Coordinates of C-alpha atoms and ligand atoms in Angstrom, one line a residue:
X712 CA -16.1 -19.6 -2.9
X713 CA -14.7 -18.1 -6.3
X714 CA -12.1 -20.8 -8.2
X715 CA -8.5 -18.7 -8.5
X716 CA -5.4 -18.7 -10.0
X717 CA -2.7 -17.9 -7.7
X718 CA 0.9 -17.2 -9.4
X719 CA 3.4 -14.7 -7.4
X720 CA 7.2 -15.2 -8.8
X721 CA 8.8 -12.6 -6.7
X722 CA 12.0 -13.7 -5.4
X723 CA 12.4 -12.1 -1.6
X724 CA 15.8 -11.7 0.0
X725 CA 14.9 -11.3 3.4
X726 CA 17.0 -10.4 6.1
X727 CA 20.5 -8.2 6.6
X728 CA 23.3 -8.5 4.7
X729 CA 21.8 -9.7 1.4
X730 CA 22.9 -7.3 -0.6
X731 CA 25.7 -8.6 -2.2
X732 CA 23.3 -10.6 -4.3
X733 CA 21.8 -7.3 -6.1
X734 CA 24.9 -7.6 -9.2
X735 CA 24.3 -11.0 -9.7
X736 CA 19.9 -10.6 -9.6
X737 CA 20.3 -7.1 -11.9
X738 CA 22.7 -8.8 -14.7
X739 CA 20.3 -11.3 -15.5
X740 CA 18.2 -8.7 -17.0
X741 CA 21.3 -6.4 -18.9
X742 CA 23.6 -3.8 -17.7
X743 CA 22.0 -0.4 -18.2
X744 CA 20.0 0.1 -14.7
X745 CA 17.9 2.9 -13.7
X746 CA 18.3 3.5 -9.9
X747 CA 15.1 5.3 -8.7
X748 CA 14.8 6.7 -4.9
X749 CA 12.5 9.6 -3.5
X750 CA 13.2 12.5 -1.4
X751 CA 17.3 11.4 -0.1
X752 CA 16.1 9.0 3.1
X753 CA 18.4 6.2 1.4
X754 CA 21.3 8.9 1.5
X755 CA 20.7 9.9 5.0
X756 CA 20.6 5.9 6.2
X757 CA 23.6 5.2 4.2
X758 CA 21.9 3.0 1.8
X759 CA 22.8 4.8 -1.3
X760 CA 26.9 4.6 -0.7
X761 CA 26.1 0.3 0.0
X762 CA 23.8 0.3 -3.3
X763 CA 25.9 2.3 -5.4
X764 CA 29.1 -0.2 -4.1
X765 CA 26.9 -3.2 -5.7
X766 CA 26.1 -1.9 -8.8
X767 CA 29.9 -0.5 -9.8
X768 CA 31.3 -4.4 -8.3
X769 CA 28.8 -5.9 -10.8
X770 CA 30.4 -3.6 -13.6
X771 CA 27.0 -2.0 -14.1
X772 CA 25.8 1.4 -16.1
X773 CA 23.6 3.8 -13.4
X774 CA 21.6 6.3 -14.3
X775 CA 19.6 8.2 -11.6
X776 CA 16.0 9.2 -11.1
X777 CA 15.8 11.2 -7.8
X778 CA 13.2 13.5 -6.6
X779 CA 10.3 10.7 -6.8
X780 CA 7.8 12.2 -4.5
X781 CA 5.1 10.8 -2.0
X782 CA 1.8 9.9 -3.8
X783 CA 4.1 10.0 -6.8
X784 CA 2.7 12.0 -9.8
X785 CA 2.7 11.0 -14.0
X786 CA 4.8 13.9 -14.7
X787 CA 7.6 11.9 -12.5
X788 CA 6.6 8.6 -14.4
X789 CA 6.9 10.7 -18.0
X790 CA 10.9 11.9 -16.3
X791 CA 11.5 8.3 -15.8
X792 CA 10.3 6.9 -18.8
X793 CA 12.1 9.1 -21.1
X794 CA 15.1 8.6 -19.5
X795 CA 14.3 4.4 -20.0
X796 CA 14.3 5.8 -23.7
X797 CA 16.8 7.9 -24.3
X798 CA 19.2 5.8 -22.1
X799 CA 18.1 2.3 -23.4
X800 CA 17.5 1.3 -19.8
X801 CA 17.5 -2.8 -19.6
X802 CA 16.1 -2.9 -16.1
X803 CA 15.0 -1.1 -13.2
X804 CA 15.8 -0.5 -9.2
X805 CA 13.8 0.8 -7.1
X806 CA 14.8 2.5 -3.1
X807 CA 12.4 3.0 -1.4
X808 CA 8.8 3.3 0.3
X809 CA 5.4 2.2 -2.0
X810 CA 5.6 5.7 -3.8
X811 CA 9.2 5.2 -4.8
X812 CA 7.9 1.6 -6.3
X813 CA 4.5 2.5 -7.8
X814 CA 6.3 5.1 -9.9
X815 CA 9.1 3.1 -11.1
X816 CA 6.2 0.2 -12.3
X817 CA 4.9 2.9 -14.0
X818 CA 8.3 4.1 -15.4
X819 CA 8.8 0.7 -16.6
X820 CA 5.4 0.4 -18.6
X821 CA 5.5 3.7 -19.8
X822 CA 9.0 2.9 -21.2
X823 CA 7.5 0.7 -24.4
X824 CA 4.4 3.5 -24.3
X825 CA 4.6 7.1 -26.6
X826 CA 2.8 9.1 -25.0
X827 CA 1.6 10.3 -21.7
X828 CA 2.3 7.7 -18.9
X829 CA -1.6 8.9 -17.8
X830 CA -2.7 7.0 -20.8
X831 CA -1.8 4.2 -18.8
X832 CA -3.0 4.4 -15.5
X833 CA -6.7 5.6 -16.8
X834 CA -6.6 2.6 -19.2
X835 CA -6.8 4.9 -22.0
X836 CA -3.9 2.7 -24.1
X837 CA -3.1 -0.9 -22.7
X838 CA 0.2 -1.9 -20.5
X839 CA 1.8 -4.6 -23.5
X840 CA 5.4 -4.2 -22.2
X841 CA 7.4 -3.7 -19.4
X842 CA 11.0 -3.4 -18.4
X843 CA 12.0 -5.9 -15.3
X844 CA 11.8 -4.1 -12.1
X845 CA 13.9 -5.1 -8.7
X846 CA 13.2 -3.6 -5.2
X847 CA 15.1 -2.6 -2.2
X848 CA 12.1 -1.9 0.3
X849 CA 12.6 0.9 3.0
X850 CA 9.0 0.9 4.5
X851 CA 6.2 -1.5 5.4
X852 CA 3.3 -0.5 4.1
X853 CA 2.2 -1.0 0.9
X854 CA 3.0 -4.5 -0.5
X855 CA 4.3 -2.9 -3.9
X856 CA 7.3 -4.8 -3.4
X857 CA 5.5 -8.2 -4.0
X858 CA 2.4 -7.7 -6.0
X859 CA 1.0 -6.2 -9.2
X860 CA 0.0 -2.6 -8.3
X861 CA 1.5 1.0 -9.4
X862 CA -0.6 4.3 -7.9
X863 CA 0.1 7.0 -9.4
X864 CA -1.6 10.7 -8.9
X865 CA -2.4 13.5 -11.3
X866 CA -2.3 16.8 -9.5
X867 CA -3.6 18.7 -12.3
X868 CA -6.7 17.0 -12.3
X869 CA -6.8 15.9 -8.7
X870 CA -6.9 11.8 -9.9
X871 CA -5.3 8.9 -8.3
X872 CA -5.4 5.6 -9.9
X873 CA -4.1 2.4 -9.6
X874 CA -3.0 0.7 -12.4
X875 CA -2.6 -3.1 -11.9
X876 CA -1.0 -5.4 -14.5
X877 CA 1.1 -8.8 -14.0
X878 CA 4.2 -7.0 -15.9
X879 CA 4.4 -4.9 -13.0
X880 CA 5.1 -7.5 -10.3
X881 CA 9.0 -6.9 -9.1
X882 CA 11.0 -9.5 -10.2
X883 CA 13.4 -9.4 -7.3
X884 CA 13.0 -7.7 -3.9
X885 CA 15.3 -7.1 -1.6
X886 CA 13.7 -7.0 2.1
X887 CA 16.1 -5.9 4.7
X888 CA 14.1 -5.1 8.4
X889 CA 17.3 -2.9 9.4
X890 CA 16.6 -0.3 6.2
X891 CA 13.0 0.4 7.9
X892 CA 14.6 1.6 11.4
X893 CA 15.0 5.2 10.2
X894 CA 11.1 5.3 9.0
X895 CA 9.6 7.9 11.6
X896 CA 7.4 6.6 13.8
X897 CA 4.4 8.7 12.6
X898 CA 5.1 6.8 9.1
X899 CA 5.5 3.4 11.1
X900 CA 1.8 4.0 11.9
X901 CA 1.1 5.0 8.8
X902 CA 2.1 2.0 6.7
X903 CA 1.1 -0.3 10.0
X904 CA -2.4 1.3 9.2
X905 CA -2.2 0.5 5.6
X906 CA -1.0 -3.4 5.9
X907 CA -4.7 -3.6 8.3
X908 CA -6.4 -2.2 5.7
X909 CA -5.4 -4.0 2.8
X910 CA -6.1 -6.9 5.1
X911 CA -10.1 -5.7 6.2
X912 CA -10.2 -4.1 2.4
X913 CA -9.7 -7.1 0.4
X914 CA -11.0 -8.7 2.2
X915 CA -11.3 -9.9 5.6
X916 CA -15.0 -7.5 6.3
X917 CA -16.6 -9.2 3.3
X918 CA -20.3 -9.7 2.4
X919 CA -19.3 -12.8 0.0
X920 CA -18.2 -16.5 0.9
X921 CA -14.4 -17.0 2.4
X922 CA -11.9 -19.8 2.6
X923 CA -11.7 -20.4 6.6
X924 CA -8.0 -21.0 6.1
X925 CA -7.3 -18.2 4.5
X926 CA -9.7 -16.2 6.9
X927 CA -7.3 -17.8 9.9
X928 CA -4.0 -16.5 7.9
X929 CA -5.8 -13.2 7.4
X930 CA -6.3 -12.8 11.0
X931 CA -2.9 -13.5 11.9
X932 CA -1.8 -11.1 9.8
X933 CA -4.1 -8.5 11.5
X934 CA -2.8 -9.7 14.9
X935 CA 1.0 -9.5 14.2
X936 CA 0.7 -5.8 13.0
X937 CA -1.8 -5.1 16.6
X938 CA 0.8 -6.8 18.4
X939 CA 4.1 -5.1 16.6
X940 CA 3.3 -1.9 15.5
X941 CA 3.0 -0.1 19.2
X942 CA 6.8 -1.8 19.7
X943 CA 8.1 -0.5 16.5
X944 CA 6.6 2.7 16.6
X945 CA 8.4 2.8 20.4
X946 CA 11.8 1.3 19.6
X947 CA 12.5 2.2 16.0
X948 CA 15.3 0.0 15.5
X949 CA 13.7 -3.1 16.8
X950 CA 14.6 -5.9 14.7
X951 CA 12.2 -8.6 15.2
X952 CA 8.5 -5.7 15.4
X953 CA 10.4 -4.6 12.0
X954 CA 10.5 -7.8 10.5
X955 CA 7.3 -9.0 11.2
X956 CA 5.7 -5.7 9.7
X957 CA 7.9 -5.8 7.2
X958 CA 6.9 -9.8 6.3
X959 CA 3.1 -8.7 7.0
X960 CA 3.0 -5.6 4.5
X961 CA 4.1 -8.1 1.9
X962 CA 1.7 -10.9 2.6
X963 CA -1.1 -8.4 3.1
X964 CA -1.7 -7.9 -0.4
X965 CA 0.5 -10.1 -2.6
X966 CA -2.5 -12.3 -4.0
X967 CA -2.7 -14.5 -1.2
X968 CA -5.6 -13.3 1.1
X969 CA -7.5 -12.7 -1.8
X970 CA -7.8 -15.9 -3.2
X971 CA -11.2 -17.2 -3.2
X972 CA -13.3 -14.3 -3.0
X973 CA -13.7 -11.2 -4.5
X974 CA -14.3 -7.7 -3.5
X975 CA -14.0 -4.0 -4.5
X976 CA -12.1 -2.0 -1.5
X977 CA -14.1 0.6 -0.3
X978 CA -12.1 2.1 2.2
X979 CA -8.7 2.1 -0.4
X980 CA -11.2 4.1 -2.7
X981 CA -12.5 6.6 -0.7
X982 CA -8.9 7.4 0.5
X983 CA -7.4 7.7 -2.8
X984 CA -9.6 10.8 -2.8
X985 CA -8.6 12.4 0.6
X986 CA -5.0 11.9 -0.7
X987 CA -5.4 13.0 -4.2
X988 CA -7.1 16.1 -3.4
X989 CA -5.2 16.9 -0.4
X990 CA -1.4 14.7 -1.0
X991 CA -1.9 13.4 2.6
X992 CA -0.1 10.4 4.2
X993 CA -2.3 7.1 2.2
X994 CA -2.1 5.6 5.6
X995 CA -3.0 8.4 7.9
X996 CA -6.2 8.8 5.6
X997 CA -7.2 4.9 6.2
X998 CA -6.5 5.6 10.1
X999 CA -9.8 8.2 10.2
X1000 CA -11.2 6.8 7.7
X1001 CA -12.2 3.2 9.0
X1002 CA -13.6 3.4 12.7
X1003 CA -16.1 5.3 10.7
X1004 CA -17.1 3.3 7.6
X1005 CA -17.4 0.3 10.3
X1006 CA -19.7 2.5 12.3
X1007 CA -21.2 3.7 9.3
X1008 CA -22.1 -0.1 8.1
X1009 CA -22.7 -1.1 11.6
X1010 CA -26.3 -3.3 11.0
X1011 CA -27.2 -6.8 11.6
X1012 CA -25.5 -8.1 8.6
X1013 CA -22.8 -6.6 9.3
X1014 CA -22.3 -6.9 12.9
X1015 CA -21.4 -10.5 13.2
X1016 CA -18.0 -10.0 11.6
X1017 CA -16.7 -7.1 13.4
X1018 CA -17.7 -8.6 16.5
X1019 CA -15.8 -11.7 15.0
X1020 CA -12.6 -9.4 14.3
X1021 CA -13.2 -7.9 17.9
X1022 CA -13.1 -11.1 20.2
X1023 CA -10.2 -12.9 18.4
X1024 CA -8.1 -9.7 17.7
X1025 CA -8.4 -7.7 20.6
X1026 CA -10.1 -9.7 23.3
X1027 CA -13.6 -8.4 23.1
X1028 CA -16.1 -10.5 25.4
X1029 CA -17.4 -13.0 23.5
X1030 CA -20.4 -13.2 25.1
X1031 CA -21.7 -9.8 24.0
X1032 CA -24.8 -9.4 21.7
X1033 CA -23.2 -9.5 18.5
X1034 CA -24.2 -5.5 18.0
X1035 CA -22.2 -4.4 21.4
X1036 CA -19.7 -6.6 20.3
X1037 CA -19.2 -5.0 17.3
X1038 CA -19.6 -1.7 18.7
X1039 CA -16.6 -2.4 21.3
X1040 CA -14.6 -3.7 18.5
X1041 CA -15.2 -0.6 16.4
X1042 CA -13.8 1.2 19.7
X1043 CA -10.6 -1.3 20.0
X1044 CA -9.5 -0.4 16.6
X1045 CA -9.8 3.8 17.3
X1046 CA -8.3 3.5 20.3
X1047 CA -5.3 1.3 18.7
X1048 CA -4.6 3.8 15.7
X1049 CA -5.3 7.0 17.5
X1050 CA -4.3 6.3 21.4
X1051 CA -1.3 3.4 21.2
X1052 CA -0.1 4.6 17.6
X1053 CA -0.9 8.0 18.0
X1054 CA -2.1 8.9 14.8
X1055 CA -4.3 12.2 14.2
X1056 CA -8.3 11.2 14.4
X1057 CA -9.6 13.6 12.6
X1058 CA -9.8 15.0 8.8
X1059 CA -10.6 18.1 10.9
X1060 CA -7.0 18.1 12.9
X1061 CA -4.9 17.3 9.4
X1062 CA -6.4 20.5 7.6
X1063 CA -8.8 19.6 5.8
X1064 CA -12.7 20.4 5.5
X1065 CA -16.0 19.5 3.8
X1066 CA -15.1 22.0 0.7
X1067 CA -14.8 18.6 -1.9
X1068 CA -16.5 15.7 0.0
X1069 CA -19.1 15.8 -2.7
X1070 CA -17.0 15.4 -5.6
X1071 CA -14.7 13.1 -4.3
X1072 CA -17.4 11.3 -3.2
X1073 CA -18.9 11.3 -6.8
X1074 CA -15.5 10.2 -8.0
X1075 CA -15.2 7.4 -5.2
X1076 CA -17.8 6.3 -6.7
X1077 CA -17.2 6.4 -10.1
X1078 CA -20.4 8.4 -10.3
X1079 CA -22.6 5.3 -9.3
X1080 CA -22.4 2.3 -6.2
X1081 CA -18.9 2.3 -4.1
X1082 CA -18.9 -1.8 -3.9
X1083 CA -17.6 -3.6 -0.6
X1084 CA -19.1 -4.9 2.0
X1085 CA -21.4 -2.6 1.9
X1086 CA -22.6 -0.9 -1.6
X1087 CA -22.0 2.8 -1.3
X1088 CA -23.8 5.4 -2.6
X1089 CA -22.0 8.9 -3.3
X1090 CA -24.3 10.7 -0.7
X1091 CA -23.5 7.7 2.0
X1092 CA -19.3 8.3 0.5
X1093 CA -20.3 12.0 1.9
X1094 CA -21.5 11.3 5.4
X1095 CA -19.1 8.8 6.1
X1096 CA -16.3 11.7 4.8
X1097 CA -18.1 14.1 7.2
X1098 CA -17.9 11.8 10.6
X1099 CA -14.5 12.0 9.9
X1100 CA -14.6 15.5 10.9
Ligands
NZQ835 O1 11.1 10.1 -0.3 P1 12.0 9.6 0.8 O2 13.1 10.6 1.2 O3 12.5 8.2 0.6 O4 11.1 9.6 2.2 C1 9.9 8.8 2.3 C2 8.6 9.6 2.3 O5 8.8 10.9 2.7 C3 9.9 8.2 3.7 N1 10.8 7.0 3.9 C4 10.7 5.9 3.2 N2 11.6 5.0 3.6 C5 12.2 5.6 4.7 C6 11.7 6.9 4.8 N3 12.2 7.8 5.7 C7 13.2 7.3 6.5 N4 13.7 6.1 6.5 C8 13.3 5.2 5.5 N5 13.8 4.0 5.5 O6 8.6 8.0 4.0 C9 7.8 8.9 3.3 C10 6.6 8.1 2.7 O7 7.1 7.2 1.7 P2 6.1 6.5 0.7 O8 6.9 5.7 -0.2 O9 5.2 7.5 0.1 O10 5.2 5.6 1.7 P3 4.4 4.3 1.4 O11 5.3 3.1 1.3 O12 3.3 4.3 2.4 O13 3.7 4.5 0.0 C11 2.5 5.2 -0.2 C12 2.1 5.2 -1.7 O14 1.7 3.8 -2.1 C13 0.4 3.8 -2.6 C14 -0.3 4.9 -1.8 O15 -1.5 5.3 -2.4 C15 0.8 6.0 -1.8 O16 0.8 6.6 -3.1 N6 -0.2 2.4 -2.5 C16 0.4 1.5 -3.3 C17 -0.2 0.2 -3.3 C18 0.4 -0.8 -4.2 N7 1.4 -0.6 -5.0 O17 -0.1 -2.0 -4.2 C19 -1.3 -0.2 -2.5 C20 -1.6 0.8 -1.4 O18 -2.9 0.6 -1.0 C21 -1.4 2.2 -1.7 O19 -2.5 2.8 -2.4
ZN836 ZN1 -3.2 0.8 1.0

């Protein structure tokens, strides 16, 4: 077991009807605010009109960044930045889903940062500042609204990186379940896919030593989105599957369940590829992608831990060898994402063919050993990709 430091400061408002505290939580940080929001879902669900109310009670200066775009790109960050500049932003909120988040993290490093926000992300020039960013979550997904991370994608070159520094975290997020009843329920699976694998990813399917306790929370995590994301993605405006996803996505990857271990996440890698070559749904790409890495890894070593996930998760017989258990857990987890969710199964069905697989797979790689619970090699990156056909 690794020694850690854990420190998360964001302050959650969880619930409805919370947002009368957003004037009081944005003055502490100035008066100048930068509201950021995607594609208009926040105008559609009303949210805007209730946000906007806030901000002119508190006596506050808005200026708008709109437009912010799923797997949101640098040229986007380099918009938001300048503005930050030119406006003498003091603090930022963000509307939205991950993407909305990620880019406003971004905006805020690349606010103290002349040049090109892709500087940044590729670690070319160091984050050293960062304007204070607050949240008002619309999707459960990603777990930007608690923790340190900003992906950001450069369609020129076909990149996506993460960029991860503790500047980033949000200072303030604002978690209301109600705001996520309009997410479609293709995106519910989506995002209900993505909490799992941040879960199994860092790092529940691990080859290196793990705190029981946190093992336990882990699996309860796991469990809550198996048992709440079919209801959700049934009854859209079901309160209680919306809050629990909502309260998982966070916890999935806000430092916690990685504490005491450590480990790269291979399936998170070899997405960022399918989606920055192709600008598909992060969460429908982790969908196909995991039965398959599972069955790829699929050995003795690894066996006794997906057999593990299968009896407490989904009820697999524990009596099975600890192969057939693992292969029938491998089989409860496809037939939760693609029967009871309803999410494509295939790379195949969502357009997509073996034209890149060995590039991205290079670049999964970063040219050498995909690390995980399993090392990776590029060519194993490329048959995995190609079962996902
Ligand atoms: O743009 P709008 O109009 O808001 O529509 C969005 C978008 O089309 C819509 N949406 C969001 N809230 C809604 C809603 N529609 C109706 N009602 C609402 N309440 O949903 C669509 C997807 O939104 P997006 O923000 O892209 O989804 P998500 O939250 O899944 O974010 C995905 C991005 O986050 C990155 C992914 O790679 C991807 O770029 N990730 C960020 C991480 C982090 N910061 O730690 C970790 C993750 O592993 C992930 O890589
Ligand atoms: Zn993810």
């Amino acid at each position: 077991m690794y020694n850690f430091i854990f420190q998360n400061t964001t302050k959650i408002y969880f619930g409805e009807n919370q947002l009368g505290h957003l004037g009081e939580e944005l003055k502490q940080y100035g008066t100048r605010v930068l509201l950021t929001y995607g594609g208009g879902s926040i105008k559609k669900i009303g949210l805007y009109d209730k946000i906007m109310e806030e901000l002119q009670r508190a006596g506050l200066t808005v200026f708008e960044l709109s437009g912010i775009e799923p797997n949101p790109r640098h040229t986007t960050v380099n918009k938001g930045a300048d503005i930050c500049k030119k406006e003498k932003i003091d603090v930022l909120l963000a509307v939205g889903g991950g993407s909305t988040i990620d880019c406003t993290k971004a905006i805020a490093a690349s606010a103290f940062y002349e040049g090109d926000s892709w500087d940044l992300v590729t670690h070319k020039a160091p984050v050293t500042k960062a304007l204070p960013v607050l949240t008002v979550l619309t999707l459960a997904a990603t777990g930007s609204e608690m923790d340190t991370g900003s992906v950001i994608s450069n369609m020129d070159t076909n990149e996506k990186y993460g960029l991860l520094h503790p500047l980033l975290l949000p200072k303030v997020s604002f978690l209301d379940p109600a705001n996520t009843y309009s997410v479609s329920a293709f995106q519910t699976a989506c995002g209900s896919a993505d909490i799992l694998s941040h879960v199994f990813d860092v790092f529940y399917f691990t080859a290196s030593e793990k705190m029981d306790m946190v093992d336990r929370v882990m699996e309860d995590v796991i469990k809550t989105v198996v048992k709440y994301a079919p209801i959700a993605v049934k009854e859209l405006d079901n309160y209680e599957a919306r809050a629990n996803l909502m309260w998982a996505s966070s916890w999935a990857l806000n430092g916690f369940l990685q504490t005491g271990g450590f480990q790269a996440a291979s399936c998170h890698a070899m997405e960022h590829e399918l989606s920055a070559f192709y600008d598909i749904t992060h969460g429908l790409g982790l969908a196909i992608l995991t039965p398959r890495w599972m069955e790829y890894i699929l050995d003795e070593s690894t066996s006794p831990q997906f057999k593990k996930f299968g009896v407490n998760v989904f009820g697999v017989d524990a009596s099975l060898s600890d192969m057939e258990g693992a292969k029938r857990a491998i089989a409860c987890l496809s037939d939760f994402l693609f029967k009871e969710l309803g999410l494509q199964s295939t790379l195949t069905e969502i357009g997509m063919d073996e034209a890149n697989f060995k590039v991205m797979a290079k670049r999964a790689c970063r040219g050498d050993v995909l690390q995980g619970f399993k090392p990776l090699t590029p060519k194993d990156v490329e048959n995995i990709f190609r079962m996902c056909l």
